[in-house]
Every structure is written in structure tokens, then in C-alpha cells.
């Protein structure tokens, strides 16, 4: 029975990835990087200010990571919902930016842990969200009636 549940769950997950036009490999890489970044963030925070490492901050940080993981799926729902057909390339681009952002963050933590030198932050999440907002605004501007 457990085997059957596992097979059905795997098929369901495969169907979701196909529907979202998101690569399973890319999503797995992103998820692993989110976990590594979270662990290194905790270590970084501990090295910089031990008092700042609290369970509340850790839960909030974990929540932020979980929200980041939902960005590609949310974007697909939004774009498919307003009529975009081929979104694989856009979603692939978003995933690449998010993966690069997590990679940069991981490297920042490594540098700080090893050298105690802070590197500047890069906010790729804001960049991605602003681009998606621009796409939706453009769609709304071009596809809504001005005289309702």
C-alpha cells in the first residue's frame, strides 16, 4: 500500500511539474540551495551576533525561504490565468535568476564565515517580482477597456 501511495504521489508531482513547465531538476537544485542557504544564514548570524540567533528569527527565515520556493509556481498560475500559453522560457529564466541569487547568498555566507567580511546583498527576488508585475501591468493595460 505504501508503494502505491509513493507511485501515485510521484505521478502527481510529475504532472504538476509538466503543467507548470518547470524542470524537476531545476526545482530540486533550487530547493537544495534554499536549504544550504538557510543553514549558512544561521551560521553567519551566529558568527556575527550570537544574540540575534533566536527561534523566532529562524522560523521567519524558514518562512521566507518557503515563500521563495512558491514564486515560480505563483508566476505560472498568474500568467496561465491571464491567458499566456507558452511560459516555459519565462519560468526557466525566473528559476535561473532565483538559483543565481541563492548561489550568491551562499557564497556571501561562506566569505563571512571564513573572513568575517560582509559582501553586499543582491535582491534578485525583488527583481523577479518587479518583472512579473510589469508583465501583468502591461497585460492589464493592453487588455482592459478604458470605458466601462
mmCIF file of C-alpha atoms in Angstrom:
data_model
loop_
_atom_site.group_PDB
_atom_site.id
_atom_site.type_symbol
_atom_site.label_atom_id
_atom_site.label_comp_id
_atom_site.label_asym_id
_atom_site.label_seq_id
_atom_site.Cartn_x
_atom_site.Cartn_y
_atom_site.Cartn_z
ATOM 1 C CA UNK A 1 0.000 0.000 0.000
ATOM 2 C CA UNK A 2 2.840 2.404 0.835
ATOM 3 C CA UNK A 3 4.447 1.622 -2.517
ATOM 4 C CA UNK A 4 1.207 2.505 -4.320
ATOM 5 C CA UNK A 5 0.961 5.814 -2.436
ATOM 6 C CA UNK A 6 4.556 6.628 -3.341
ATOM 7 C CA UNK A 7 3.942 5.864 -7.016
ATOM 8 C CA UNK A 8 0.749 7.966 -7.083
ATOM 9 C CA UNK A 9 2.460 10.856 -5.291
ATOM 10 C CA UNK A 10 5.354 10.710 -7.777
ATOM 11 C CA UNK A 11 2.977 10.716 -10.733
ATOM 12 C CA UNK A 12 1.042 13.630 -9.266
ATOM 13 C CA UNK A 13 4.242 15.567 -8.740
ATOM 14 C CA UNK A 14 5.402 14.792 -12.286
ATOM 15 C CA UNK A 15 2.066 16.040 -13.650
ATOM 16 C CA UNK A 16 2.380 19.262 -11.645
ATOM 17 C CA UNK A 17 5.863 19.926 -12.997
ATOM 18 C CA UNK A 18 4.640 19.255 -16.536
ATOM 19 C CA UNK A 19 1.681 21.603 -16.077
ATOM 20 C CA UNK A 20 3.877 24.334 -14.597
ATOM 21 C CA UNK A 21 6.509 23.816 -17.316
ATOM 22 C CA UNK A 22 9.160 23.721 -14.606
ATOM 23 C CA UNK A 23 12.115 21.387 -14.790
ATOM 24 C CA UNK A 24 12.206 18.882 -11.917
ATOM 25 C CA UNK A 25 15.992 19.069 -11.922
ATOM 26 C CA UNK A 26 15.975 22.861 -11.690
ATOM 27 C CA UNK A 27 13.401 22.804 -8.909
ATOM 28 C CA UNK A 28 15.429 20.240 -6.968
ATOM 29 C CA UNK A 29 18.573 22.329 -7.362
ATOM 30 C CA UNK A 30 16.690 25.421 -6.167
ATOM 31 C CA UNK A 31 15.267 23.557 -3.151
ATOM 32 C CA UNK A 32 18.696 22.219 -2.142
ATOM 33 C CA UNK A 33 20.234 25.689 -2.481
ATOM 34 C CA UNK A 34 17.462 27.165 -0.311
ATOM 35 C CA UNK A 35 18.256 24.631 2.414
ATOM 36 C CA UNK A 36 22.019 25.208 2.200
ATOM 37 C CA UNK A 37 21.492 28.980 2.253
ATOM 38 C CA UNK A 38 19.246 28.733 5.313
ATOM 39 C CA UNK A 39 21.815 26.655 7.227
ATOM 40 C CA UNK A 40 24.632 29.025 6.286
ATOM 41 C CA UNK A 41 22.460 32.032 7.177
ATOM 42 C CA UNK A 42 22.069 30.634 10.702
ATOM 43 C CA UNK A 43 25.832 30.046 10.999
ATOM 44 C CA UNK A 44 26.541 33.522 9.589
ATOM 45 C CA UNK A 45 24.131 35.100 12.078
ATOM 46 C CA UNK A 46 25.704 33.136 14.930
ATOM 47 C CA UNK A 47 29.197 34.325 13.991
ATOM 48 C CA UNK A 48 28.146 37.947 13.577
ATOM 49 C CA UNK A 49 25.890 38.230 16.660
ATOM 50 C CA UNK A 50 25.089 35.192 18.780
ATOM 51 C CA UNK A 51 22.190 37.029 20.453
ATOM 52 C CA UNK A 52 20.486 37.520 17.086
ATOM 53 C CA UNK A 53 20.022 33.767 16.614
ATOM 54 C CA UNK A 54 16.565 33.133 18.035
ATOM 55 C CA UNK A 55 13.913 30.587 17.235
ATOM 56 C CA UNK A 56 11.612 33.392 16.077
ATOM 57 C CA UNK A 57 14.164 34.687 13.563
ATOM 58 C CA UNK A 58 14.865 31.156 12.401
ATOM 59 C CA UNK A 59 11.151 30.457 11.813
ATOM 60 C CA UNK A 60 10.789 33.755 9.969
ATOM 61 C CA UNK A 61 13.835 32.936 7.840
ATOM 62 C CA UNK A 62 12.445 29.489 7.100
ATOM 63 C CA UNK A 63 9.129 31.080 6.127
ATOM 64 C CA UNK A 64 10.895 33.447 3.732
ATOM 65 C CA UNK A 65 12.688 30.508 2.117
ATOM 66 C CA UNK A 66 9.382 28.646 1.732
ATOM 67 C CA UNK A 67 7.845 31.727 0.103
ATOM 68 C CA UNK A 68 10.750 31.938 -2.338
ATOM 69 C CA UNK A 69 10.090 28.359 -3.339
ATOM 70 C CA UNK A 70 6.499 29.256 -4.271
ATOM 71 C CA UNK A 71 7.456 32.147 -6.589
ATOM 72 C CA UNK A 72 7.810 30.101 -9.821
ATOM 73 C CA UNK A 73 4.534 28.284 -9.180
ATOM 74 C CA UNK A 74 2.680 31.516 -8.376
ATOM 75 C CA UNK A 75 4.016 33.178 -11.514
ATOM 76 C CA UNK A 76 2.789 30.269 -13.632
ATOM 77 C CA UNK A 77 -0.671 30.442 -12.067
ATOM 78 C CA UNK A 78 -0.857 34.188 -12.687
ATOM 79 C CA UNK A 79 0.368 34.045 -16.279
ATOM 80 C CA UNK A 80 -1.688 30.984 -17.232
ATOM 81 C CA UNK A 81 -4.690 32.563 -15.548
ATOM 82 C CA UNK A 82 -4.470 35.664 -17.728
ATOM 83 C CA UNK A 83 -4.012 33.670 -20.916
ATOM 84 C CA UNK A 84 -0.289 33.184 -21.544
ATOM 85 C CA UNK A 85 0.251 29.880 -23.338
ATOM 86 C CA UNK A 86 3.991 29.313 -23.623
ATOM 87 C CA UNK A 87 5.610 30.295 -20.351
ATOM 88 C CA UNK A 88 8.354 27.683 -20.159
ATOM 89 C CA UNK A 89 11.079 30.110 -21.243
ATOM 90 C CA UNK A 90 9.952 32.799 -18.781
ATOM 91 C CA UNK A 91 9.727 30.308 -15.941
ATOM 92 C CA UNK A 92 13.126 28.907 -16.838
ATOM 93 C CA UNK A 93 14.556 32.429 -16.735
ATOM 94 C CA UNK A 94 12.946 33.098 -13.350
ATOM 95 C CA UNK A 95 14.345 29.853 -11.945
ATOM 96 C CA UNK A 96 17.810 30.714 -13.276
ATOM 97 C CA UNK A 97 17.702 34.111 -11.573
ATOM 98 C CA UNK A 98 16.476 32.607 -8.299
ATOM 99 C CA UNK A 99 19.158 29.905 -8.397
ATOM 100 C CA UNK A 100 21.848 32.510 -9.097
ATOM 101 C CA UNK A 101 20.529 34.595 -6.204
ATOM 102 C CA UNK A 102 20.678 31.675 -3.778
ATOM 103 C CA UNK A 103 24.143 30.790 -5.059
ATOM 104 C CA UNK A 104 25.332 34.350 -4.457
ATOM 105 C CA UNK A 105 23.834 34.314 -0.978
ATOM 106 C CA UNK A 106 25.588 31.042 -0.171
ATOM 107 C CA UNK A 107 28.903 32.484 -1.352
ATOM 108 C CA UNK A 108 28.291 35.601 0.789
ATOM 109 C CA UNK A 109 27.837 33.404 3.845
ATOM 110 C CA UNK A 110 30.966 31.373 3.053
ATOM 111 C CA UNK A 111 33.011 34.544 2.712
ATOM 112 C CA UNK A 112 31.723 35.949 6.002
ATOM 113 C CA UNK A 113 32.192 32.690 7.908
ATOM 114 C CA UNK A 114 35.769 32.382 6.628
ATOM 115 C CA UNK A 115 36.894 36.022 6.673
ATOM 116 C CA UNK A 116 34.340 37.958 8.769
ATOM 117 C CA UNK A 117 33.989 40.356 5.810
ATOM 118 C CA UNK A 118 30.477 41.274 4.684
ATOM 119 C CA UNK A 119 29.684 41.291 0.985
ATOM 120 C CA UNK A 120 26.906 43.422 -0.449
ATOM 121 C CA UNK A 121 23.474 41.848 -0.780
ATOM 122 C CA UNK A 122 21.748 41.287 -4.103
ATOM 123 C CA UNK A 123 17.960 41.235 -4.160
ATOM 124 C CA UNK A 124 17.023 39.036 -7.096
ATOM 125 C CA UNK A 125 13.620 38.302 -5.587
ATOM 126 C CA UNK A 126 12.604 41.949 -5.901
ATOM 127 C CA UNK A 127 13.947 41.975 -9.475
ATOM 128 C CA UNK A 128 11.909 38.898 -10.455
ATOM 129 C CA UNK A 129 8.748 40.147 -8.774
ATOM 130 C CA UNK A 130 9.064 43.565 -10.421
ATOM 131 C CA UNK A 131 9.448 41.942 -13.854
ATOM 132 C CA UNK A 132 6.368 39.782 -13.318
ATOM 133 C CA UNK A 133 4.435 42.827 -12.074
ATOM 134 C CA UNK A 134 5.494 44.678 -15.246
ATOM 135 C CA UNK A 135 4.211 41.793 -17.405
ATOM 136 C CA UNK A 136 0.871 41.741 -15.574
ATOM 137 C CA UNK A 137 0.537 45.558 -15.707
ATOM 138 C CA UNK A 138 1.300 45.504 -19.438
ATOM 139 C CA UNK A 139 -1.314 42.806 -19.941
ATOM 140 C CA UNK A 140 -3.900 44.745 -17.928
ATOM 141 C CA UNK A 141 -3.133 47.966 -19.758
ATOM 142 C CA UNK A 142 -3.457 46.337 -23.196
ATOM 143 C CA UNK A 143 -6.420 44.066 -22.448
ATOM 144 C CA UNK A 144 -8.862 46.081 -20.397
ATOM 145 C CA UNK A 145 -11.487 48.532 -21.566
ATOM 146 C CA UNK A 146 -10.993 52.142 -20.550
ATOM 147 C CA UNK A 147 -14.690 52.986 -20.759
ATOM 148 C CA UNK A 148 -16.517 50.531 -18.542
#
